[in-house]
Short mmCIF file of C-alpha atoms and ligand atoms in Angstrom, two decimals:
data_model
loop_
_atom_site.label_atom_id
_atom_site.label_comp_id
_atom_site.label_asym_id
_atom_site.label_seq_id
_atom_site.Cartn_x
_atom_site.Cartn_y
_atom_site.Cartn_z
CA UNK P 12 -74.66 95.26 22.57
CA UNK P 13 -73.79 95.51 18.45
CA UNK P 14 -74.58 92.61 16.22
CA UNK P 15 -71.49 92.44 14.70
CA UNK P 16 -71.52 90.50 11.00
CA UNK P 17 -67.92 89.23 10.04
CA UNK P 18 -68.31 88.44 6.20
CA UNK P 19 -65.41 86.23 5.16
CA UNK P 20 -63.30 83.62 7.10
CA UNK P 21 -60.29 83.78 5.66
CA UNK P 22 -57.23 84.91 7.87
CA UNK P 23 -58.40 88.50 8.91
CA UNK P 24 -61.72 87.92 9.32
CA UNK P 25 -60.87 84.63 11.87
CA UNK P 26 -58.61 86.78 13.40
CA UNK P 27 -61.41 89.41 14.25
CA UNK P 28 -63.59 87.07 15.30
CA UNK P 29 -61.06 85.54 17.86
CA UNK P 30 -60.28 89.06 19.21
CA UNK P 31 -64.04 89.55 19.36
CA UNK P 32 -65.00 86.01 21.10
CA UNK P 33 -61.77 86.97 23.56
CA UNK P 34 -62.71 90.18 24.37
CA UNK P 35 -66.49 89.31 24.69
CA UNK P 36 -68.00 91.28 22.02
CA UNK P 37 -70.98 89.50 20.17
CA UNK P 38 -70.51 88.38 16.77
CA UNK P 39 -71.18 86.25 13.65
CA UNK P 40 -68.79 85.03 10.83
CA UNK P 41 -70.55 84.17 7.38
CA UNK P 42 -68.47 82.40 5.17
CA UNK P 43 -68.88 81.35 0.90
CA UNK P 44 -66.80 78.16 1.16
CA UNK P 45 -67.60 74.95 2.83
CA UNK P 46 -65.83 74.00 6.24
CA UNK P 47 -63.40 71.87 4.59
CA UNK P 48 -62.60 73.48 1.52
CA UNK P 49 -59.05 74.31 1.92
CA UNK P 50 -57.20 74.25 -1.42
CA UNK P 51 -53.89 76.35 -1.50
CA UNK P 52 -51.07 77.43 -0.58
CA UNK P 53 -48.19 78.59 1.63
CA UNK P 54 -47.68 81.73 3.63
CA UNK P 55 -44.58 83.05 4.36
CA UNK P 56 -44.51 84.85 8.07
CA UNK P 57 -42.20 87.78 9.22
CA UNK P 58 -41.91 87.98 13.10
CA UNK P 59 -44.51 90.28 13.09
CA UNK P 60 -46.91 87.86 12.26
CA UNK P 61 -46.19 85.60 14.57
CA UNK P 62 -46.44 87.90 17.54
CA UNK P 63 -49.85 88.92 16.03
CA UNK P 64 -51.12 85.16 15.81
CA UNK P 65 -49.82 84.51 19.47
CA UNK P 66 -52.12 86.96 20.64
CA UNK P 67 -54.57 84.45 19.71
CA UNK P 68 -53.82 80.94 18.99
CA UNK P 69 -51.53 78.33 20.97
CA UNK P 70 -48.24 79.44 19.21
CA UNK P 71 -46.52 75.86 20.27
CA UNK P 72 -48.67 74.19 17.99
CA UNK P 73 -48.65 75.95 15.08
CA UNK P 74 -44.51 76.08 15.32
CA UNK P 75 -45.69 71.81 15.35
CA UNK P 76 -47.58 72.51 11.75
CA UNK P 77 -44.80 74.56 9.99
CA UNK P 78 -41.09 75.74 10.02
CA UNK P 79 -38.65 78.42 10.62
CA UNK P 80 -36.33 79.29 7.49
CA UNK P 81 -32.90 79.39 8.12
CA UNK P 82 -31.71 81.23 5.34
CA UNK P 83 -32.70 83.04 1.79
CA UNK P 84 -30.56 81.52 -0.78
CA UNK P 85 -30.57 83.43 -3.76
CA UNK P 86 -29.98 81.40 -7.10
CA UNK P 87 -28.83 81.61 -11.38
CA UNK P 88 -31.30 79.10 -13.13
CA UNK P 89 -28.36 76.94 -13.37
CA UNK P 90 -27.94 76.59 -9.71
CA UNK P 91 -24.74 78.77 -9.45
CA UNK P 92 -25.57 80.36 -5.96
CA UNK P 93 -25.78 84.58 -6.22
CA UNK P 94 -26.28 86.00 -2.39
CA UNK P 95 -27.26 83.88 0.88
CA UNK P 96 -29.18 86.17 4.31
CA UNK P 97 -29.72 84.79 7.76
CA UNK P 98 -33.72 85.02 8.14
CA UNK P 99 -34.95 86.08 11.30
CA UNK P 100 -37.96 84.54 12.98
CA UNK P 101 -39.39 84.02 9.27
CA UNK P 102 -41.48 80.93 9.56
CA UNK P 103 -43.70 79.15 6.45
CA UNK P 104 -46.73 77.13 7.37
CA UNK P 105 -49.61 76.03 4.36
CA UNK P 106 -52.88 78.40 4.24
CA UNK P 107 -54.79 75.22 5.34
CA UNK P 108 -53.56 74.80 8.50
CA UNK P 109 -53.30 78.11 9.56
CA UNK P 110 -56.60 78.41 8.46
CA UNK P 111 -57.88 75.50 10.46
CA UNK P 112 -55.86 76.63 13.30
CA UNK P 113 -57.43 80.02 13.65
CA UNK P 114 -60.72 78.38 13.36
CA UNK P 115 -60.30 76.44 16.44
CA UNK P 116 -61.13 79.44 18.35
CA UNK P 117 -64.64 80.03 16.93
CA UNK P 118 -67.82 78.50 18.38
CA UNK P 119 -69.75 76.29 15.78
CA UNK P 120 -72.81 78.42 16.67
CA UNK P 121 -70.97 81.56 15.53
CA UNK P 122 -69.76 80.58 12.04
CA UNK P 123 -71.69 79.66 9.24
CA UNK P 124 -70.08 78.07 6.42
CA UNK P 125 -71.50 77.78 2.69
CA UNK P 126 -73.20 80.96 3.26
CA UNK P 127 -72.67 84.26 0.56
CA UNK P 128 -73.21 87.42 1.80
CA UNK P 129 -73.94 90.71 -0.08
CA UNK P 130 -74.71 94.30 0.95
CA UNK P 131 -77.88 95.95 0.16
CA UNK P 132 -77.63 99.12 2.25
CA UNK P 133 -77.94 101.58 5.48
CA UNK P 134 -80.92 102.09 6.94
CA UNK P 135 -80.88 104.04 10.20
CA UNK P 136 -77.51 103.50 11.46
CA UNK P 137 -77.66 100.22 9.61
CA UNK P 138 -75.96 98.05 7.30
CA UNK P 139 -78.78 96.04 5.35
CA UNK P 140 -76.89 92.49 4.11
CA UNK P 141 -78.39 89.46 2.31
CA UNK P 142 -78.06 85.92 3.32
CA UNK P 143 -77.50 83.42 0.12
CA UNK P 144 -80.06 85.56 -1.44
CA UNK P 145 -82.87 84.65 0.75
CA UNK P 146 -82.68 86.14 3.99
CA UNK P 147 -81.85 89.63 5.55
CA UNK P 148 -79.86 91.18 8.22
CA UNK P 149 -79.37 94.58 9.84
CA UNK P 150 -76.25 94.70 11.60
CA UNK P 151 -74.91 97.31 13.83
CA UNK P 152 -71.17 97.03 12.24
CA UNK P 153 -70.18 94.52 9.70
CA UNK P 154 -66.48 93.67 8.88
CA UNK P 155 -66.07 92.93 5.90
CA UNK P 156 -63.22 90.36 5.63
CA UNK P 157 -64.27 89.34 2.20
CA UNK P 158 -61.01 89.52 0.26
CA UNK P 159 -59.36 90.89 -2.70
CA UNK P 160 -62.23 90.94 -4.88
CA UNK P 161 -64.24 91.86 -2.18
CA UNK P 162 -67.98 91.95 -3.08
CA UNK P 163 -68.93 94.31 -0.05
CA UNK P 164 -66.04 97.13 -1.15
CA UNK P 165 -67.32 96.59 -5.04
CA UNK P 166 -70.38 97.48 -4.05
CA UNK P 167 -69.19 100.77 -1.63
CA UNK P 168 -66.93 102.18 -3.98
CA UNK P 169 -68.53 101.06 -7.57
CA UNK P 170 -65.45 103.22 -9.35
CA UNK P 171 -63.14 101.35 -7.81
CA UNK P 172 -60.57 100.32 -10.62
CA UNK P 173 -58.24 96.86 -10.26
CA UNK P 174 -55.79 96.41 -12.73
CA UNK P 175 -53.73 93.01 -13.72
CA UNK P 176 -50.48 93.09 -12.32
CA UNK P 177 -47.57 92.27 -14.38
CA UNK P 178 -46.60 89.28 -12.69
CA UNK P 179 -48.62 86.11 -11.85
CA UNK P 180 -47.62 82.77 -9.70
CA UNK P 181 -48.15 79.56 -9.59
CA UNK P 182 -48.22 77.80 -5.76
CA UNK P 183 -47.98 74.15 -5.48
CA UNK P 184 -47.56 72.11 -2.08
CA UNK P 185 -46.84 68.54 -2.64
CA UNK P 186 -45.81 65.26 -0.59
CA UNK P 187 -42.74 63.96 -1.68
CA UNK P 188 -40.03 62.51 1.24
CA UNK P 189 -37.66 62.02 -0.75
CA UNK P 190 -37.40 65.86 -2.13
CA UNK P 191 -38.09 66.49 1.49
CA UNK P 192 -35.50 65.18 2.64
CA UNK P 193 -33.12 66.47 0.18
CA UNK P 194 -34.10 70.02 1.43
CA UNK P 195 -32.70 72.09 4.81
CA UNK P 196 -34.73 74.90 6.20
CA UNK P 197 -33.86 77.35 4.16
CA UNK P 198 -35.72 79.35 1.15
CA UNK P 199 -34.75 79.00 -1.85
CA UNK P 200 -35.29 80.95 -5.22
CA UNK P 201 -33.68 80.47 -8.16
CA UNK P 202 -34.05 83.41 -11.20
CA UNK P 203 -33.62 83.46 -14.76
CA UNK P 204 -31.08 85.43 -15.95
CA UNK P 205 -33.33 87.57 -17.98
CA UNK P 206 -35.49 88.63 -15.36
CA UNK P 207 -39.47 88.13 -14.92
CA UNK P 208 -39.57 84.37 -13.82
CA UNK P 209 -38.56 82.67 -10.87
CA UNK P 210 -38.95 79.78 -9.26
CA UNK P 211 -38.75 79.08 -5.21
CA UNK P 212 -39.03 75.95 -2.71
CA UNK P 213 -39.56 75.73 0.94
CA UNK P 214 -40.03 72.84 3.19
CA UNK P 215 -42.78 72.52 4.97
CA UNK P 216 -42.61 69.19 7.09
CA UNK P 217 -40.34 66.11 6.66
CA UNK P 218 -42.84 64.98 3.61
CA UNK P 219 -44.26 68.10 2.33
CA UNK P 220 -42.38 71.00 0.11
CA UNK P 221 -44.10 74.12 -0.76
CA UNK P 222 -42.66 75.80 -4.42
CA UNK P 223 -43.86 78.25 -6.62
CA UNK P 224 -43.27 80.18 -9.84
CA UNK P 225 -43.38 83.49 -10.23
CA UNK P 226 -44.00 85.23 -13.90
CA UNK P 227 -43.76 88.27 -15.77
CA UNK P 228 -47.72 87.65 -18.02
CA UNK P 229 -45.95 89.87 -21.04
CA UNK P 230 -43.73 87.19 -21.83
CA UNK P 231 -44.63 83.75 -20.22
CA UNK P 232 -48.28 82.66 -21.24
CA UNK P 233 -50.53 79.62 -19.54
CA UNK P 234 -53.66 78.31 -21.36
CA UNK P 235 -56.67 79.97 -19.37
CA UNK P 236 -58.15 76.86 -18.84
CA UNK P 237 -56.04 76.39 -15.74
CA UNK P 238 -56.53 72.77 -15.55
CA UNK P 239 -53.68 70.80 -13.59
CA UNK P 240 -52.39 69.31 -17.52
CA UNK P 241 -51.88 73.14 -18.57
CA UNK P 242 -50.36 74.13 -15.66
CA UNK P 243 -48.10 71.05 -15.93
CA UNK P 244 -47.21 72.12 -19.24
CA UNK P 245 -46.41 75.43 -18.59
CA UNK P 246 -44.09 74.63 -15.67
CA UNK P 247 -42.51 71.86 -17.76
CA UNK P 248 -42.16 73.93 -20.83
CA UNK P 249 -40.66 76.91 -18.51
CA UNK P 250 -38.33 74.86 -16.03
CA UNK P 251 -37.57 71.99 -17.63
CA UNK P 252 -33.78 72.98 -18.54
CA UNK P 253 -33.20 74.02 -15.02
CA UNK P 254 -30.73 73.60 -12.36
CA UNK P 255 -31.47 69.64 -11.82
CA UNK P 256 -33.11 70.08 -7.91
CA UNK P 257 -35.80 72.58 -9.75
CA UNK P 258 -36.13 69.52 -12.63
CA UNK P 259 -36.37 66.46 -10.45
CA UNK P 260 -39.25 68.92 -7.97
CA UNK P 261 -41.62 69.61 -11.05
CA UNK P 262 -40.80 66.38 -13.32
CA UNK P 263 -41.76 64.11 -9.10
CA UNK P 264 -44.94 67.23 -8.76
CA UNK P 265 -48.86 66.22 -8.19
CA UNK P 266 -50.28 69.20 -10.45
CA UNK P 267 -53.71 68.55 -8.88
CA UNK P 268 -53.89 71.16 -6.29
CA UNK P 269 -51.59 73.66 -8.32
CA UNK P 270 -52.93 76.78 -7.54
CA UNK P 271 -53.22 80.17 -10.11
CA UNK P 272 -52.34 83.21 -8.61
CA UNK P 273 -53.70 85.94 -11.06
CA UNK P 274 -53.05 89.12 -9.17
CA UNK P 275 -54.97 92.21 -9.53
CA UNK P 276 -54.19 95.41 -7.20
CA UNK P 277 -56.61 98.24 -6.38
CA UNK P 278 -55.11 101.46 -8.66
CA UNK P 279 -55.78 103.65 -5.79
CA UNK P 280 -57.04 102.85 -1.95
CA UNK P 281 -60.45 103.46 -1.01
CA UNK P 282 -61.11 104.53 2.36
CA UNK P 283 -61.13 101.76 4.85
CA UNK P 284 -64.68 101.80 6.19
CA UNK P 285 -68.08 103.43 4.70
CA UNK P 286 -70.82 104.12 7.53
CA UNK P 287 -71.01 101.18 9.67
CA UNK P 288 -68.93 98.95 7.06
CA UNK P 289 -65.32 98.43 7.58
CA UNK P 290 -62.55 96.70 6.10
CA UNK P 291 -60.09 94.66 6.90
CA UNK P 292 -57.13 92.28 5.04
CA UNK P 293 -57.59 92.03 1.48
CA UNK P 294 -60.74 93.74 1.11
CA UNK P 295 -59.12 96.76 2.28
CA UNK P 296 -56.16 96.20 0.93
CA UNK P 297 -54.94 93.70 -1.53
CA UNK P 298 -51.30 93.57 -1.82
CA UNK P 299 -48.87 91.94 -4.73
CA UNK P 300 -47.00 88.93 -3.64
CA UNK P 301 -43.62 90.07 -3.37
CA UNK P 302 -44.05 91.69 0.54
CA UNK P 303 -44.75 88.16 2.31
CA UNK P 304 -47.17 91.45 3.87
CA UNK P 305 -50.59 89.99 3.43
CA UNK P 306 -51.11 87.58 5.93
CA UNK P 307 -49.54 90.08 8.48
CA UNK P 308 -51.05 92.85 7.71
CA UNK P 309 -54.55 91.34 7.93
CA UNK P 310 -53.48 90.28 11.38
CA UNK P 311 -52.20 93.68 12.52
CA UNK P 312 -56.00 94.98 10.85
CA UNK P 313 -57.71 93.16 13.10
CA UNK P 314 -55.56 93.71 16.16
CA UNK P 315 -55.33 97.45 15.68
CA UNK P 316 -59.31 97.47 15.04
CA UNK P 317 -60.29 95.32 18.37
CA UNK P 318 -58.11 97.66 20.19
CA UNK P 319 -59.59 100.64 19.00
CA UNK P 320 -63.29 99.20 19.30
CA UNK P 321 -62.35 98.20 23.04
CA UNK P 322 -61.41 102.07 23.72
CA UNK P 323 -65.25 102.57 23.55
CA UNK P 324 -65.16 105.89 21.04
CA UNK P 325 -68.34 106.43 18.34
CA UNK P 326 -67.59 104.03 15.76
CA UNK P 327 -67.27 106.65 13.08
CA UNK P 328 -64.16 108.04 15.35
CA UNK P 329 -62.88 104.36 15.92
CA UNK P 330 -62.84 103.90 12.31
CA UNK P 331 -61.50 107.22 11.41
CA UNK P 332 -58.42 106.34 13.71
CA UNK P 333 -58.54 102.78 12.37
CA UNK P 334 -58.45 104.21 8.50
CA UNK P 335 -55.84 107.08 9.63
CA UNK P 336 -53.40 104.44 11.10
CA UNK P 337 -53.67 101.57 8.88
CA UNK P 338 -53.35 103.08 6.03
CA UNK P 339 -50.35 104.77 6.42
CA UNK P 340 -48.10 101.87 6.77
CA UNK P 341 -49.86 99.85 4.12
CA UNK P 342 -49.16 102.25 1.39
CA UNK P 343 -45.84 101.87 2.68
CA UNK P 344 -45.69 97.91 1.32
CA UNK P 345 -47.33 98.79 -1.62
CA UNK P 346 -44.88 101.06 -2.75
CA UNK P 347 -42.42 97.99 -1.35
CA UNK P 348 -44.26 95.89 -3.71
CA UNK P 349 -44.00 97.71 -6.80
CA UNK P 350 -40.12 98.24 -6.40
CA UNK P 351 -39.80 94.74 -6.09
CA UNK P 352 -42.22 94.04 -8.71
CA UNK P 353 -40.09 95.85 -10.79
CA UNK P 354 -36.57 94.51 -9.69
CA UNK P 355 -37.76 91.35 -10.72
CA UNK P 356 -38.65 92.33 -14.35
CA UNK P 357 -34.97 93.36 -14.95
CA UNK P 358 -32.47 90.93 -16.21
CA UNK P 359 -30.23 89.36 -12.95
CA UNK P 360 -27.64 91.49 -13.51
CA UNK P 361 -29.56 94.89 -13.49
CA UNK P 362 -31.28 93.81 -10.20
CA UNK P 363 -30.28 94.77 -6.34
CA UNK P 364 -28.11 92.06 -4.88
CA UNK P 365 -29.64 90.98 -1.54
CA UNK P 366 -33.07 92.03 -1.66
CA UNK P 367 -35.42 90.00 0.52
CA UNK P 368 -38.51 88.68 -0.59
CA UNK P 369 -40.25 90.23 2.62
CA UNK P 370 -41.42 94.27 2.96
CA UNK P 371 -40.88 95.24 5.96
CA UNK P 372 -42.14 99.05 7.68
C1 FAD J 260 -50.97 81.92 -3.92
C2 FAD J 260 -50.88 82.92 -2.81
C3 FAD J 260 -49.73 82.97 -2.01
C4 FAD J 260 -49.63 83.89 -0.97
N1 FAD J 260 -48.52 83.92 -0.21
C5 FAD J 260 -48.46 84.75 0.85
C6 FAD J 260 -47.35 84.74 1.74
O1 FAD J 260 -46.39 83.99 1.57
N2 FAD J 260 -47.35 85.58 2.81
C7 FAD J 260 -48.39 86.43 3.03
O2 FAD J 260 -48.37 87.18 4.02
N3 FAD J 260 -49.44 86.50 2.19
C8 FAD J 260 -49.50 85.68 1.12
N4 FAD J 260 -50.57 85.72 0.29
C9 FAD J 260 -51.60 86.74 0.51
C10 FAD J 260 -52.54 86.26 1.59
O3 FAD J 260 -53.11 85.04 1.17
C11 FAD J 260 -53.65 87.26 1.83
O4 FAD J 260 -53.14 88.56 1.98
C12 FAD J 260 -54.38 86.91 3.11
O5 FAD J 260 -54.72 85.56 3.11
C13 FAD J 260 -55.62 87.78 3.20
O6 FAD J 260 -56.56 87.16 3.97
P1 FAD J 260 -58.05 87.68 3.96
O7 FAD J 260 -58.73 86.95 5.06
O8 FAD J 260 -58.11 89.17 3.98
O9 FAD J 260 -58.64 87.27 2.54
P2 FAD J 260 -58.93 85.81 1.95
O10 FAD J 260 -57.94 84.83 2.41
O11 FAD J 260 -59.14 86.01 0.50
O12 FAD J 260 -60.31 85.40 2.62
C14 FAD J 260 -61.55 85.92 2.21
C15 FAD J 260 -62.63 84.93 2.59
O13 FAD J 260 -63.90 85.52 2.33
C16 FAD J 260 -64.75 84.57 1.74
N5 FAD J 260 -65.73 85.32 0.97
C17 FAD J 260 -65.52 86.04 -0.16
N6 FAD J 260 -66.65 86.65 -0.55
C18 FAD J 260 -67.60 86.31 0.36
C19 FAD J 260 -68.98 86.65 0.52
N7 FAD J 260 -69.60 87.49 -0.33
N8 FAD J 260 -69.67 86.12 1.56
C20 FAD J 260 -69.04 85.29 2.45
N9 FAD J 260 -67.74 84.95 2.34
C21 FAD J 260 -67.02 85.46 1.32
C22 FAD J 260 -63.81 83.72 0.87
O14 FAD J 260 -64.35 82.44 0.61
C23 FAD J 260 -62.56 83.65 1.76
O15 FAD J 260 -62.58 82.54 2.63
C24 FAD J 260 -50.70 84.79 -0.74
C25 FAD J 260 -51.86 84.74 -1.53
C26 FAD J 260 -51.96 83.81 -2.55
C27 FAD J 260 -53.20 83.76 -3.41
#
């Protein structure tokens, strides 16, 4: 049987590992943060996603633990309303609970928390890893799940380049029931009429709203110190003439778990897998914000990638297939990405009317 070593628990590599414990395939999920360490933010889930998580998690509950949105209501700063689309099976949930969610699934013996991981090598048919620096491992596969900045691809493909993206965001989820309440299920975004910044709000529960600010970095600038009191500031000094719902949400905000979103893309794809390394979610593939794509796409990684494994092929043909078909669609919401990246640097009235905030194939 392969020791299989899942490096990362964010959303694709829990997603692997609850294909793997469901389809009884031995593995082990390492993990750099503690258990409860679950800072963040929102996702916001096409249909697609969902069907991927019911695959694997009770889909009742999580529909408990988040909402479906209504409608995209498209906004001037001032509040005059631009464009309004039905959504479709889009739901929003925070990172936290899907997180916790898709952890459920996992036997405590099979996850270790606080625990780094880095690669050292192959040694026959191998992948050599390191254990918080002290001690080592020779797994059969490892997925590494690691992602974005993903230590394990750094160290495959060391010419890798990432380069800043134009646009930044700031995500804050806060408990207010009285904002709550003054919100339906819908999303709502509200632009500046000279393009590059944006601000939008979703509900997530009768007391808790989700917003965040999205920012062209050539013309809006935070102090890098990132505290909560700079990130205030900048929000305040930014959105404080707004329409008066975006005032009263960031004048009534908690800035304490305001989360910076500095986003960084690969400038080309590497492959997805190296020898008996492969990728999945972020580490394969990190995506700009505009596609709503990443959560999704890390799910359909690891569903495609179980599927395949299960087939019972070499591994270097199961991950040729996996590479072949992945790929192919994700370049297809990257290039999504950077057309909507760049509708949103152009002033309102140069942009597309109607365009959703979600890529889809
Ligand atoms: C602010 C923000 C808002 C977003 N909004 C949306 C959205 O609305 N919809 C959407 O689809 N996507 C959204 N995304 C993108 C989405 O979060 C990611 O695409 C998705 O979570 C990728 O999951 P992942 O598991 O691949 O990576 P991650 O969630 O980054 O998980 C990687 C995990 O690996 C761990 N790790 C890293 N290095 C090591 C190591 N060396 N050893 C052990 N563990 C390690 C990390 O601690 C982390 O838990 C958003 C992202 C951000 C930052």
């Amino acid at each position: 049987m392969y020791k299989v070593a899942i490096i990362g628990a964010g959303v694709s590599g829990l997603s692997m590992a609850n294909y793997l414990e469901k389809n009884n395939i031995d593995y082990h999920i390492y993990e750099r943060r503690t258990q409860n360490d679950l800072k963040g933010h929102g996702f916001i889930l096409p249909k697609e996603g969902i069907e991927f998580l019911s695959n694997i998690i009770d889909i009742n509950d999580l529909y408990t633990k988040g909402r479906f949105l209504k409608k995209y209501l498209h906004y001037h700063q001032n509040g005059e309303i631009l464009s309004e689309k039905d959504l479709e099976d889009v739901f929003v949930v925070s990172r936290s609970t899907l997180i916790e969610i898709l952890a459920e699934g996992i036997p405590a013996d099979k996850i270790s928390y606080n625990t780094t991981v880095t690669l050292n090598g192959y040694s026959e048919k191998k992948a050599c890893i390191t254990i918080n620096d002290t001690a080592s491992l020779e797994a059969d596969v490892v997925i590494a799940s690691d992602g974005s900045r993903s230590r394990i691809r750094r160290k495959t493909f060391e010419d890798e380049k990432m380069k800043a993206v134009l646009e930044n965001e700031v995500v804050n989820i806060i408990e207010n029931e009285e904002i709550a309440s003054k919100l339906d299920n819908n999303f709502l975004k509200f632009h500046h009429e000279d393009g590059g910044l944006t601000f939008g709000v979703l509900k997530l529960s009768t007391t808790k709203i989700l917003w965040y600010c999205q920012f062209d970095i050539t013309r809006f600038f935070i102090n890098e110190d990132y505290t909560p009191d700079c990130i205030k500031q900048f929000i305040l000094d930014n959105f404080g003439d707004w329409n008066p719902l975006v005032s009263s949400i960031i004048n009534d905000s908690s800035y304490e778990n305001a989360h910076i979103w500095r986003v960084y893309e690969l400038e080309k794809l590497n492959p997805f897998y190296h020898e008996n390394v492969v990728f999945i979610g972020d580490a394969a593939h990190p995506l700009i914000p505009f596609t709503s794509q990443g959560v999704t796409s890390a799910l359909k990684d690891s569903f495609m990638l179980t599927n395949l494994l299960m087939e019972g092929n070499t591994l270097s043909q199961t991950f040729e297939k996996y590479n072949e078909e992945r790929k192919a669609e994700i370049e297809i919401h990257i290039n999504n990405g950077r057309a909507l990246l760049n509708q949103f640097l152009l002033p309102l009235n140069e942009q597309q009317k109607n365009t959703l905030p979600i890529s889809y194939k």
